[in-house]
mmCIF file of C-alpha atoms and ligand atoms in Angstrom:
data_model
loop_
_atom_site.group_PDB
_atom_site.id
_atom_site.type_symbol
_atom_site.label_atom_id
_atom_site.label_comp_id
_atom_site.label_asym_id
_atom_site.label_seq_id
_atom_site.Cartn_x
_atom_site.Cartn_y
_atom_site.Cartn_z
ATOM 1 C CA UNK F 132 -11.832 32.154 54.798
ATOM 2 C CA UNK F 133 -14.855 34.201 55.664
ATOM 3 C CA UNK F 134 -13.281 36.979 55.850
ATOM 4 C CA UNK F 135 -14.274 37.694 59.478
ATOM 5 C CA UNK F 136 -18.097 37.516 58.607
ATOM 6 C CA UNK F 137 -19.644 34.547 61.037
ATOM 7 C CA UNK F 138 -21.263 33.315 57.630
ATOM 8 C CA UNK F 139 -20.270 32.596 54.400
ATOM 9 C CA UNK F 140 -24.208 34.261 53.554
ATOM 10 C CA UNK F 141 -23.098 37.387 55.435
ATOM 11 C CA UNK F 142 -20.122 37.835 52.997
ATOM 12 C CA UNK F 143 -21.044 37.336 50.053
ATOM 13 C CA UNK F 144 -23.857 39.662 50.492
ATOM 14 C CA UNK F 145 -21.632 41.757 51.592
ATOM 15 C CA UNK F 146 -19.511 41.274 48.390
ATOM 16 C CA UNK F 147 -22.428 42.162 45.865
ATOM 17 C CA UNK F 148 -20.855 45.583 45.336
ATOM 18 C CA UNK F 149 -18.006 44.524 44.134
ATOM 19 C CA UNK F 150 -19.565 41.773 42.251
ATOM 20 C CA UNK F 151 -21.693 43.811 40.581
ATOM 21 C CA UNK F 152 -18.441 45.997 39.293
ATOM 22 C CA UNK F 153 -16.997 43.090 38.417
ATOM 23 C CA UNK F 154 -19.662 41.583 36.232
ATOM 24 C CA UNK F 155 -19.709 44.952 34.445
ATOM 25 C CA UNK F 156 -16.094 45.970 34.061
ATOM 26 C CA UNK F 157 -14.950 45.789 30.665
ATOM 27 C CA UNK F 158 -18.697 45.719 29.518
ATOM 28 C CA UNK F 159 -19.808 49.418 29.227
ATOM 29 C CA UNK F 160 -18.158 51.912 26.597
ATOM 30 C CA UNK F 161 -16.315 54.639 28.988
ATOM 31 C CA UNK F 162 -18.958 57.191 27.340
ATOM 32 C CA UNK F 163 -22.188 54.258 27.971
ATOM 33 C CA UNK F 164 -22.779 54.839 24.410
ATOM 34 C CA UNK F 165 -22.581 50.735 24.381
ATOM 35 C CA UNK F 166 -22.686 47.633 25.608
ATOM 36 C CA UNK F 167 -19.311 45.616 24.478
ATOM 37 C CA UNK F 168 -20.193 41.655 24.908
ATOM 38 C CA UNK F 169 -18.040 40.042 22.287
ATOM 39 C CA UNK F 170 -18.395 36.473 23.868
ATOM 40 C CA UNK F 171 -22.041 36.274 22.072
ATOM 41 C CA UNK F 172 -20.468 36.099 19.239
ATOM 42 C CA UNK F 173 -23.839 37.328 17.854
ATOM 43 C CA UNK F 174 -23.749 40.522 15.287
ATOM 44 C CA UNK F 175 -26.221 43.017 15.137
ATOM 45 C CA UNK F 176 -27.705 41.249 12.397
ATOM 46 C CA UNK F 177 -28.065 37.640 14.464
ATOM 47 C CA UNK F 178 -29.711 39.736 16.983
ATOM 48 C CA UNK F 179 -32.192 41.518 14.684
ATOM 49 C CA UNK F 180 -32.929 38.129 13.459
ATOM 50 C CA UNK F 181 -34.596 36.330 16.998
ATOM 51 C CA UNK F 182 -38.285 36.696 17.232
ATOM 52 C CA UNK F 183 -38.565 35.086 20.385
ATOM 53 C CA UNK F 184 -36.504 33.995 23.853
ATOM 54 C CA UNK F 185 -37.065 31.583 26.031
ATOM 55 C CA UNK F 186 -35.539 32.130 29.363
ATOM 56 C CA UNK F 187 -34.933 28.627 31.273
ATOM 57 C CA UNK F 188 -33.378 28.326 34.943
ATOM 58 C CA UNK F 189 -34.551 26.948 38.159
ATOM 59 C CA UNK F 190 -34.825 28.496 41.689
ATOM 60 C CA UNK F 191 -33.038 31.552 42.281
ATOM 61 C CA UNK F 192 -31.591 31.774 38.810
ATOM 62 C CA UNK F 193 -35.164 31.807 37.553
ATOM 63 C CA UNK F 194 -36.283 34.329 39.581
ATOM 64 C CA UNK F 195 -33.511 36.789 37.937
ATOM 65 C CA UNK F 196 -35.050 35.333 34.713
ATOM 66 C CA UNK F 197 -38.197 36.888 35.645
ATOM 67 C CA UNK F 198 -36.603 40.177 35.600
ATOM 68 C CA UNK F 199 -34.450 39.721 32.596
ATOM 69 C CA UNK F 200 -38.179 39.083 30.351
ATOM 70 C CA UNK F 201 -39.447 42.632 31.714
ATOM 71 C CA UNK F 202 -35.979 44.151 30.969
ATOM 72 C CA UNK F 203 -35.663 42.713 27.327
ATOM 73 C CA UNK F 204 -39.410 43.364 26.727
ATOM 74 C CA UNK F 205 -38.856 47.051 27.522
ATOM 75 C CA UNK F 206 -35.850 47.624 25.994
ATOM 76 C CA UNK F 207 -35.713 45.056 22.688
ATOM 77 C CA UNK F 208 -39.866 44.331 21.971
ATOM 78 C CA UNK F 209 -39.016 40.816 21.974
ATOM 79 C CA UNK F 210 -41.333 38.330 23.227
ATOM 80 C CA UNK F 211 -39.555 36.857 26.421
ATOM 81 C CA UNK F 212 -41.319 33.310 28.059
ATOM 82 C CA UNK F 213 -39.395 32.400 31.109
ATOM 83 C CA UNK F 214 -39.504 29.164 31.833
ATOM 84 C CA UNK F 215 -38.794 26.885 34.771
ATOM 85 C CA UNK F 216 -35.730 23.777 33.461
ATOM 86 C CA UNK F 217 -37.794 20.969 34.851
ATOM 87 C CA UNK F 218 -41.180 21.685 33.108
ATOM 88 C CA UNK F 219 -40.009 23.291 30.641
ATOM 89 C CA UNK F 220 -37.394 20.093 29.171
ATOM 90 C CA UNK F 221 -40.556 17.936 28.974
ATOM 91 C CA UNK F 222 -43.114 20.388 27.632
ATOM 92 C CA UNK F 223 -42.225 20.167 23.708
ATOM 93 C CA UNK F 224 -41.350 24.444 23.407
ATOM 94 C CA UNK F 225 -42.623 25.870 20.380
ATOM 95 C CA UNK F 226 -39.191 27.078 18.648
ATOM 96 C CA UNK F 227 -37.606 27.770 15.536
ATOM 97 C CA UNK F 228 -34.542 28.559 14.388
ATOM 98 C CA UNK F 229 -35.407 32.530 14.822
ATOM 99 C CA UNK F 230 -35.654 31.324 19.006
ATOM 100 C CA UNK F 231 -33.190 32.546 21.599
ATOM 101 C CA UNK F 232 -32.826 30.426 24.334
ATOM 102 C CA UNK F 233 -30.988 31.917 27.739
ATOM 103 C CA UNK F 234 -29.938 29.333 30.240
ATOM 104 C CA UNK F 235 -29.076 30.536 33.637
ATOM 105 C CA UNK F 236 -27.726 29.011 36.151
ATOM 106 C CA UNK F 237 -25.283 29.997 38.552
ATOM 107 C CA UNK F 238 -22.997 26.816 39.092
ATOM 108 C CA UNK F 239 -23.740 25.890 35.049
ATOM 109 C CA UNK F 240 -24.368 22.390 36.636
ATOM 110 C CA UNK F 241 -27.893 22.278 37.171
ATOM 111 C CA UNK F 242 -29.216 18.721 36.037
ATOM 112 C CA UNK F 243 -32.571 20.144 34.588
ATOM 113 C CA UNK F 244 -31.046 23.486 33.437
ATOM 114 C CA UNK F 245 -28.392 21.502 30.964
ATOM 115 C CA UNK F 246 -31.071 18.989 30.221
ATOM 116 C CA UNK F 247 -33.037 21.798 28.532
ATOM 117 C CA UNK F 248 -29.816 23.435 27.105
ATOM 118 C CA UNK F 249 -29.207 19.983 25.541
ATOM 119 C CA UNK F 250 -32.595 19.338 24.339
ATOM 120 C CA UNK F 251 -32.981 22.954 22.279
ATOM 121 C CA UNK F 252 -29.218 22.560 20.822
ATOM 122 C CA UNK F 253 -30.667 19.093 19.364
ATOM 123 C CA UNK F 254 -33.599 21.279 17.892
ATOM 124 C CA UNK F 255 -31.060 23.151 16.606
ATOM 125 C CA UNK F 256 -31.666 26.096 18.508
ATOM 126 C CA UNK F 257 -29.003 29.144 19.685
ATOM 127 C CA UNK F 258 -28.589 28.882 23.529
ATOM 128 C CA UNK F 259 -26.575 31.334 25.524
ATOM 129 C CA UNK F 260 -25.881 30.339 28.826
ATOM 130 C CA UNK F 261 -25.525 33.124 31.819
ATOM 131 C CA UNK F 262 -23.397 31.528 34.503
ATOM 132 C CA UNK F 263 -20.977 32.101 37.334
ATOM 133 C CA UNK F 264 -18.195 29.399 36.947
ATOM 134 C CA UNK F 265 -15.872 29.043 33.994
ATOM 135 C CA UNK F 266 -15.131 26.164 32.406
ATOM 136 C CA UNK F 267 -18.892 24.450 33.604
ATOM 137 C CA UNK F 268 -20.883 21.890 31.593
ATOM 138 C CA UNK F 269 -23.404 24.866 31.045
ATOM 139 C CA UNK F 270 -20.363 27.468 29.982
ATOM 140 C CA UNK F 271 -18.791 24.098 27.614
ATOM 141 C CA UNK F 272 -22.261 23.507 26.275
ATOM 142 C CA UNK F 273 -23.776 27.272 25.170
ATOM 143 C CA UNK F 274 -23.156 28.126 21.910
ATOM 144 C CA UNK F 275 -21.733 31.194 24.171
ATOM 145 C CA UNK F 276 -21.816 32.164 27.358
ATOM 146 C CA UNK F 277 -21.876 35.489 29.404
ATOM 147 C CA UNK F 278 -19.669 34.798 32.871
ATOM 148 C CA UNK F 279 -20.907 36.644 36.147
ATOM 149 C CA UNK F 280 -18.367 37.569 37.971
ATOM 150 C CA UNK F 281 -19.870 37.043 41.516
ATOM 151 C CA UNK F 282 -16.885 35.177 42.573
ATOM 152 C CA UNK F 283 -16.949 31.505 44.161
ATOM 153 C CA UNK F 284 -20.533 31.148 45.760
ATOM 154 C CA UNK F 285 -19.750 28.914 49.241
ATOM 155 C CA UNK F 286 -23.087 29.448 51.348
ATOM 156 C CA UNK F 287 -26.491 27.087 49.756
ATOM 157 C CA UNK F 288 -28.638 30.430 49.296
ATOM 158 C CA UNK F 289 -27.954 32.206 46.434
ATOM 159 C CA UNK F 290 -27.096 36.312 46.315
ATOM 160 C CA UNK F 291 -23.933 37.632 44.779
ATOM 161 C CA UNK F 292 -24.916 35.287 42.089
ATOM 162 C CA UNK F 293 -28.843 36.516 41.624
ATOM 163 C CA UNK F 294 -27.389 40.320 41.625
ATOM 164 C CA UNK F 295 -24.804 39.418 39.141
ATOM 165 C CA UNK F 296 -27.141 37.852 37.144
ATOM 166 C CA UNK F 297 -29.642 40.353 36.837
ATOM 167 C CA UNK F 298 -26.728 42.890 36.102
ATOM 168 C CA UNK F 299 -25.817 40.250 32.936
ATOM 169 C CA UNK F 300 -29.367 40.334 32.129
ATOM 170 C CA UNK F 301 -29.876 44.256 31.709
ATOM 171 C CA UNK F 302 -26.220 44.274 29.583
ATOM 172 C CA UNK F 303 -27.708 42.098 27.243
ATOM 173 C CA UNK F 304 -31.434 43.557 26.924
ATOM 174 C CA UNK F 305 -29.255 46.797 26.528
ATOM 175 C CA UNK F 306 -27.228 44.825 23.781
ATOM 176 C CA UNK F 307 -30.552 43.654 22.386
ATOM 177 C CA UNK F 308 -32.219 47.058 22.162
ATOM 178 C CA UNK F 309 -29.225 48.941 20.909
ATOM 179 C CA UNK F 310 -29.300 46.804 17.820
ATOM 180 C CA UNK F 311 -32.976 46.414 17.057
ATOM 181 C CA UNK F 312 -32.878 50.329 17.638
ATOM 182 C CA UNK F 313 -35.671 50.239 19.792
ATOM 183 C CA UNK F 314 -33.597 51.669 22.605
ATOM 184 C CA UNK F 315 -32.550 55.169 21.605
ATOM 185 C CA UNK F 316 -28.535 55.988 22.193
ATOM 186 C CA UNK F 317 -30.226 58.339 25.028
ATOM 187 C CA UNK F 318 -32.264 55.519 26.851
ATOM 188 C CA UNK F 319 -29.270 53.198 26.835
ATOM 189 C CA UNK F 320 -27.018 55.766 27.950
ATOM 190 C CA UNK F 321 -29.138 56.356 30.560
ATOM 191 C CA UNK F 322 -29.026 52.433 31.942
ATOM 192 C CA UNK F 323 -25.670 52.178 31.336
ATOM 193 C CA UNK F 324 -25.220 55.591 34.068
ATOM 194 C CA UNK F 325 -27.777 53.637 36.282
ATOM 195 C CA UNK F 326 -25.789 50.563 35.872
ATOM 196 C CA UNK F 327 -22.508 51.965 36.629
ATOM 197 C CA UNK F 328 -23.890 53.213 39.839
ATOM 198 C CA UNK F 329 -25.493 50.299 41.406
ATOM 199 C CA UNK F 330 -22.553 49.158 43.311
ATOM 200 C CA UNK F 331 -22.870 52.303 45.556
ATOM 201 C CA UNK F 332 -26.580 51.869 45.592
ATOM 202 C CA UNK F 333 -25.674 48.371 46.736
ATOM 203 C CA UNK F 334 -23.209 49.876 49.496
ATOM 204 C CA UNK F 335 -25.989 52.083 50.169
ATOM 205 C CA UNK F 336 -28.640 49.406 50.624
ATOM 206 C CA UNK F 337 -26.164 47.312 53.028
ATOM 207 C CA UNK F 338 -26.241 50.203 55.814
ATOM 208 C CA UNK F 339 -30.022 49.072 56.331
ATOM 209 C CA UNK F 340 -28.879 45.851 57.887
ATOM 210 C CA UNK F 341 -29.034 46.966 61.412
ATOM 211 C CA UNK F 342 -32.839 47.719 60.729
ATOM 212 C CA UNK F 343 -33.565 44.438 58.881
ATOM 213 C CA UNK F 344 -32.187 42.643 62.057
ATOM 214 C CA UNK F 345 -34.183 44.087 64.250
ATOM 215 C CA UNK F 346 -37.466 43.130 62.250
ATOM 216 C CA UNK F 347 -36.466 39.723 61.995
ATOM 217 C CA UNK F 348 -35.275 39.385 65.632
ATOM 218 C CA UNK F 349 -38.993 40.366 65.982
ATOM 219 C CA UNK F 350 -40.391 38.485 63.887
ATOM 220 C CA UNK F 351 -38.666 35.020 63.876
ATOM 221 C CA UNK F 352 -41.196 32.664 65.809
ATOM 222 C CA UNK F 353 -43.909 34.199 62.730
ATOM 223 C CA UNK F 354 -45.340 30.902 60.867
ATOM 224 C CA UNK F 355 -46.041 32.631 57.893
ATOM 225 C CA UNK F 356 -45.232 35.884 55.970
ATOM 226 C CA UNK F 357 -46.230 37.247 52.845
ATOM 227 C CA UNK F 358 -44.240 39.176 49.706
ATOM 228 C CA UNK F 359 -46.041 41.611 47.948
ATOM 229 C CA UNK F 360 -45.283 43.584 44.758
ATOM 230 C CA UNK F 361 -46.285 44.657 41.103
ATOM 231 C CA UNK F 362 -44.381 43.819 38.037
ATOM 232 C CA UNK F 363 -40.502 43.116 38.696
ATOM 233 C CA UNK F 364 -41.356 44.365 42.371
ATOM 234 C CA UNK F 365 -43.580 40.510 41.940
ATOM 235 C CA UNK F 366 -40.276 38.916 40.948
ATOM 236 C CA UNK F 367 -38.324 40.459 43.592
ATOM 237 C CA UNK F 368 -41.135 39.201 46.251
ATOM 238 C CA UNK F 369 -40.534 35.368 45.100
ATOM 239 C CA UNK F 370 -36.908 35.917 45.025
ATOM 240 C CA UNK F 371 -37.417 37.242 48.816
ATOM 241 C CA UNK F 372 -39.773 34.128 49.564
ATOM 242 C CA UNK F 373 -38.049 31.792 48.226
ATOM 243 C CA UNK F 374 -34.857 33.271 50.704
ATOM 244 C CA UNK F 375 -36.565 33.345 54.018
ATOM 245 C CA UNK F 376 -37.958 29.608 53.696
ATOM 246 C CA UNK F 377 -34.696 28.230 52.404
ATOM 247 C CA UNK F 378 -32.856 29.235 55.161
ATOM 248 C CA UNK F 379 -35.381 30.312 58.055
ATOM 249 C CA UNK F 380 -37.484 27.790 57.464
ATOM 250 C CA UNK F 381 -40.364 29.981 58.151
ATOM 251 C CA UNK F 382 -43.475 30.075 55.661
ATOM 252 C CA UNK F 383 -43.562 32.423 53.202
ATOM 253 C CA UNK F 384 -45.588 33.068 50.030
ATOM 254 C CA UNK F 385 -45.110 35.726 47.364
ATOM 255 C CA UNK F 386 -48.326 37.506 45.892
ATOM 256 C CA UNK F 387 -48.523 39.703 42.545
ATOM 257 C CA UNK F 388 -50.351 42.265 45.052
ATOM 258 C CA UNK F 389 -53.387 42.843 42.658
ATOM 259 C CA UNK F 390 -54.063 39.117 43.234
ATOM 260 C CA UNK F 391 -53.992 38.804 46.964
ATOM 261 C CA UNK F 392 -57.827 39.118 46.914
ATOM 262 C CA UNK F 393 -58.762 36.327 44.683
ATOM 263 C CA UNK F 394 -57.876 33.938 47.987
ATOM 264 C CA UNK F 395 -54.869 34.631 49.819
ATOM 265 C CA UNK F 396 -56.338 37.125 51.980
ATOM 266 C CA UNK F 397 -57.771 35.266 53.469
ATOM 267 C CA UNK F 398 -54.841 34.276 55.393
ATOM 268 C CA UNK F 399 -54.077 37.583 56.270
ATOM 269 C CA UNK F 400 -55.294 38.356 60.181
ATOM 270 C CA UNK F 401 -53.925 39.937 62.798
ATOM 271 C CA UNK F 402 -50.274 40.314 63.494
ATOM 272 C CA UNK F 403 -48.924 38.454 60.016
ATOM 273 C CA UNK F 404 -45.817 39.749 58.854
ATOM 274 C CA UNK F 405 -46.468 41.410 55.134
ATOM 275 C CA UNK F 406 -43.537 42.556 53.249
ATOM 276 C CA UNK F 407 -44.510 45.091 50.459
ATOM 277 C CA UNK F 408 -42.431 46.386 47.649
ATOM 278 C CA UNK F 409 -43.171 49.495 46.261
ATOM 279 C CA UNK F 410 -40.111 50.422 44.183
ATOM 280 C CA UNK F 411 -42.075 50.980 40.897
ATOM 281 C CA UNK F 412 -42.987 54.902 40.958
ATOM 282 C CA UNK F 413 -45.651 54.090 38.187
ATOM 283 C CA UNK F 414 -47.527 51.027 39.851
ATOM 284 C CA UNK F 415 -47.625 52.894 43.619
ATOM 285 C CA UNK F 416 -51.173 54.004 43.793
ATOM 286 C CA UNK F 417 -51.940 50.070 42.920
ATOM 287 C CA UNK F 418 -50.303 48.532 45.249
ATOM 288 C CA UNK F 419 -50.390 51.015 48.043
ATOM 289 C CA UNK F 420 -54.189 50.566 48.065
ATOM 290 C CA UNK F 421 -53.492 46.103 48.127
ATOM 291 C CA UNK F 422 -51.401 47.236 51.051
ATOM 292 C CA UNK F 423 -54.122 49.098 52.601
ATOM 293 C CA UNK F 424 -56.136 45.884 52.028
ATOM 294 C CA UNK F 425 -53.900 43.760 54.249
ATOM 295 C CA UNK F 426 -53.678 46.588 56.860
ATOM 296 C CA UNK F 427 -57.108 46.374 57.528
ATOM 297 C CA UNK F 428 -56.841 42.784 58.096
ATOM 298 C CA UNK F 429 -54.142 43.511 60.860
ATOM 299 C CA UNK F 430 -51.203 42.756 58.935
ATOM 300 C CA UNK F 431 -47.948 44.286 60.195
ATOM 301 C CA UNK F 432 -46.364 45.788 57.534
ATOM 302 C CA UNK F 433 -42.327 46.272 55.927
ATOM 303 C CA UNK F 434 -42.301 48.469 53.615
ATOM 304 C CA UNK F 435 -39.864 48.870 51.115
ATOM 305 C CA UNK F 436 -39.940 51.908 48.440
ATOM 306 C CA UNK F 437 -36.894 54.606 47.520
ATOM 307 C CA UNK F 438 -35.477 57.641 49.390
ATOM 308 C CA UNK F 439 -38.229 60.189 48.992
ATOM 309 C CA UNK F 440 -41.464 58.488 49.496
ATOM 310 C CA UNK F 441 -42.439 59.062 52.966
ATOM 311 C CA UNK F 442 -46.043 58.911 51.591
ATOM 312 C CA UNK F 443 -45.901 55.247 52.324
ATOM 313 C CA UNK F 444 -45.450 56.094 56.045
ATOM 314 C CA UNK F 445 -48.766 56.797 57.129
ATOM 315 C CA UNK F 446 -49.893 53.483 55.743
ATOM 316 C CA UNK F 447 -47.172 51.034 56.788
ATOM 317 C CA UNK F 448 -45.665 49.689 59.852
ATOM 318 C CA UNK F 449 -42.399 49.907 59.320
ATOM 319 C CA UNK F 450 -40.558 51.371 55.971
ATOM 320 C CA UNK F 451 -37.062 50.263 54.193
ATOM 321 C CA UNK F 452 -35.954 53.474 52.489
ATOM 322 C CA UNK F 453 -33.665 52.288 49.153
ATOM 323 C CA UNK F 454 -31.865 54.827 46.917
ATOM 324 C CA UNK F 455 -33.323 55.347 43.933
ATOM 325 C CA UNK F 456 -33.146 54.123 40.746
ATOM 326 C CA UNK F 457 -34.402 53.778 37.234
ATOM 327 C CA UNK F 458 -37.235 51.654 38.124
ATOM 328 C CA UNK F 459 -36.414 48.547 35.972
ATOM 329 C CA UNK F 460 -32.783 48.482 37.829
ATOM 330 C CA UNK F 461 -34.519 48.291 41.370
ATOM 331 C CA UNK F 462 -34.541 45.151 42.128
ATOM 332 C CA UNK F 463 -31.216 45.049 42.734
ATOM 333 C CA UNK F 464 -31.384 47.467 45.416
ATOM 334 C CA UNK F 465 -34.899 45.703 46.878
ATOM 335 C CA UNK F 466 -33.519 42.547 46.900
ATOM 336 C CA UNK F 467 -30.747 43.077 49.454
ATOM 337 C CA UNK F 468 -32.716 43.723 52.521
ATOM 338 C CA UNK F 469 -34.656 40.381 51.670
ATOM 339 C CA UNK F 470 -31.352 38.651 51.738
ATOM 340 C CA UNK F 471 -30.528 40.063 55.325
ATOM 341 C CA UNK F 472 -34.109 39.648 56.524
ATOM 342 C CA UNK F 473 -33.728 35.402 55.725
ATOM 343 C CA UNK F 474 -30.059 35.674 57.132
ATOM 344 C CA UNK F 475 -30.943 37.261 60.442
ATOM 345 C CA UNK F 476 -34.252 35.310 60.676
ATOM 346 C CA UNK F 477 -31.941 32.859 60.132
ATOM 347 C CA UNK F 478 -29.690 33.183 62.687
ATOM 348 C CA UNK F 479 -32.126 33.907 65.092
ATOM 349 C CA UNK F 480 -33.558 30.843 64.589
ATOM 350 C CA UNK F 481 -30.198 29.070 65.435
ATOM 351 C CA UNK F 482 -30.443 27.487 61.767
ATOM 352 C CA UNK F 483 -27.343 26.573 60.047
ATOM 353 C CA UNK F 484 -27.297 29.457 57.547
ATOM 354 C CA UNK F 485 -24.979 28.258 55.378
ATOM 355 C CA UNK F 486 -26.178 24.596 54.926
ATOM 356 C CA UNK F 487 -30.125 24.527 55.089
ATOM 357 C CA UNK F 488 -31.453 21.084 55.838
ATOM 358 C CA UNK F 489 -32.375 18.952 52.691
ATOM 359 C CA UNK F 490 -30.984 21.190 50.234
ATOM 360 C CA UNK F 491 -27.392 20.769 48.109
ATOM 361 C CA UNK F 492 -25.668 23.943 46.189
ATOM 362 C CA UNK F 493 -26.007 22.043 43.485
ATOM 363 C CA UNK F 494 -28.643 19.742 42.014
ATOM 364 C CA UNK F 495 -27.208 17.942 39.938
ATOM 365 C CA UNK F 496 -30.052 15.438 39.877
ATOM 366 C CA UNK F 497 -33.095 15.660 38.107
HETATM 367 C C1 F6R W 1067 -31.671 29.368 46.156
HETATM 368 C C2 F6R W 1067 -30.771 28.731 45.194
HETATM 369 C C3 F6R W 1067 -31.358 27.803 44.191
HETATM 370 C C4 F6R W 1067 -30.597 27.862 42.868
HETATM 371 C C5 F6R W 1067 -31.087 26.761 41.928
HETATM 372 C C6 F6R W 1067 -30.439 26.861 40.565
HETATM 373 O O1 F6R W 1067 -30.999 30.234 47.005
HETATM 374 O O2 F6R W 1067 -29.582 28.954 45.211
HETATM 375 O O3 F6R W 1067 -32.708 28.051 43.984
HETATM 376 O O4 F6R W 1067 -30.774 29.124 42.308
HETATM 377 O O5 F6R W 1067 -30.837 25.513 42.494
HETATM 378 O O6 F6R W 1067 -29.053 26.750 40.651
HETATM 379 P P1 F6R W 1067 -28.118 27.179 39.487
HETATM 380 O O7 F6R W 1067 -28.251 28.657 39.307
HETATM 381 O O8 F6R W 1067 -26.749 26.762 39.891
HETATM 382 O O9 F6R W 1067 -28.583 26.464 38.239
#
């Protein structure tokens, strides 16, 4: 049942590629002149209409939340708040009836997720729900709902669904943009090409493994570690966090890397493990000179940036090279060596990778 992989994580990492084609077969004109997604049952007039969107998940789900708001801002101009289901269900939203609300949530049976879904429908508000399994309370509930089609999720941490996610995410901002005209048949032509190839990007990314590994065989007795990244490189970083502690149990905290020195360097001395994306060609300088900052504090740095950009060589430890993409479509690349890096920590550890202590695949309680 897993396929010959020693963990159900290992698989289904494994499976993002063809995940990823899955959740966009059918989905992408053959000439990406368009993105077809006739379950919204939303015209191009409905979509004109919303002023706002309100993004609500938890956990994981929320973290490809974070990179569906920079995604829809740059492509549609829309106002995106993402918001976490437990705060957000008891913090009174401002909405109107011009609000989007997108609920994600990978088993659709999140108790806080569907509490907010429930809460906006009373408010009369549109909710779409993005989720992996048909035929869920979220999928019944949504006045329509995108599937993912990452396939039946077994292990507790969450990756063929988070990839899948943030490929449902960019179909929609396309979908968004493309009717608000404030993505140009060009630009969208161009995602839709960069979409199309991610699942050999993916492929790509997975050769790194035997790399990854080896840093985390290295580093698995480390108490704490730290994520670093700009923009959706930030959201990748939690996303990465969030992964090692789950399942390594080792401490990890993800910075915005222009913030590090308002405290958190603090905790940065000698030998502490820094991971630092740099997959965003126009934020590099920035965060190349925060990752100078932690070098000089001793940090050992993992670098992550795409095929090209040896530059980051002479300041980092180690460096990840990822194929490249357009930016906005990296983190799907950059978050796949995160996902190994928890696994082999992981195992290493002698955790039980699929079933982290404390924690259920789905919380179905508030
Ligand atoms: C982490 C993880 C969780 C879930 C969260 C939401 O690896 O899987 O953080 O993402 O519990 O679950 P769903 O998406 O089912 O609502």
């Amino acid at each position: 049942e897993r396929g010959g992989y020693p963990h159900f994580m290992l698989k289904e990492i494994h499976e993002q590629p063809r995940a990823v084609r899955d959740t966009l077969r059918g989905r992408v004109s053959e000439d990406f002149s368009r993105v077809e997604l006739p379950e919204l049952g939303l015209s191009d007039e409905d979509l004109r209409a919303i002023d706002r969107i309100h993004i609500v998940a938890c956990g994981t789900s929320w973290h490809a939340g974070l990179v569906g708001k920079a995604a829809i801002e740059a492509f549609a101009r829309i106002p995106v708040n993402v918001e976490i289901a437990s705060e957000y269900r008891y913090a009174n939203p401002i909405v109107t009836d011009r609000t989007l609300v997108i609920a994600i949530t990978q088993s659709g049976e999140t108790a806080d997720t569907l509490a907010a879904m429930r809460e906006m429908k009373k408010r009369g508000v549109r909710v779409v729900a993005i989720t992996n399994v048909v035929g869920s309370s979220a999928a019944r509930e949504a006045d329509s709902t995108i599937i993912t089609w990452a396939g039946p999720e077994i292990a507790v941490a969450s990756t063929k669904a988070y990839t899948t996610q943030l490929v449902a995410l960019y179909l929609l901002a396309v979908r968004l943009g493309m009717s608000r005209q404030t993505l140009t048949a060009d630009e969208a032509r161009e995602v839709l090409t960069g979409l199309d190839n991610l699942p050999q990007v993916v492929e790509q990314v997975l050769d790194t493994a035997p790399q990854i590994e080896s840093f985390a065989k290295r580093y698995k007795d480390a108490h704490d570690t730290f994520f670093i990244g700009r923009g959706i490189d930030y959201a990748v970083s939690l996303e990465g966090a969030l992964k090692l502690k789950e399942i390594s149990y080792i401490h990890a905290e993800a910075y915005a890397a222009g913030e590090l020195k308002h405290g958190t360097l603090a905790l940065i001395t000698d030998g502490v493990p820094v991971i630092a994306l740099a997959m965003q060609p126009e934020l590099y300088e920035k965060t190349l000179s925060n990752i100078v900052e932690v070098k000089a504090r001793g940090a050992f740095v993992l670098g992550l940036t795409w095929v090209g950009n040896e530059d980051l060589e002479k300041t980092v430890d180690e460096v990840i090279y990822l194929p490249k993409t357009l930016p906005l479509l990296a983190p799907v690349a950059a978050v796949i060596p995160l996902q190994l890096l928890a696994y082999y920590a992981a195992v290493a550890r002698g955790n039980d990778v699929d079933k982290p202590r404390n924690l259920a695949k789905s919380v179905t309680v508030e």
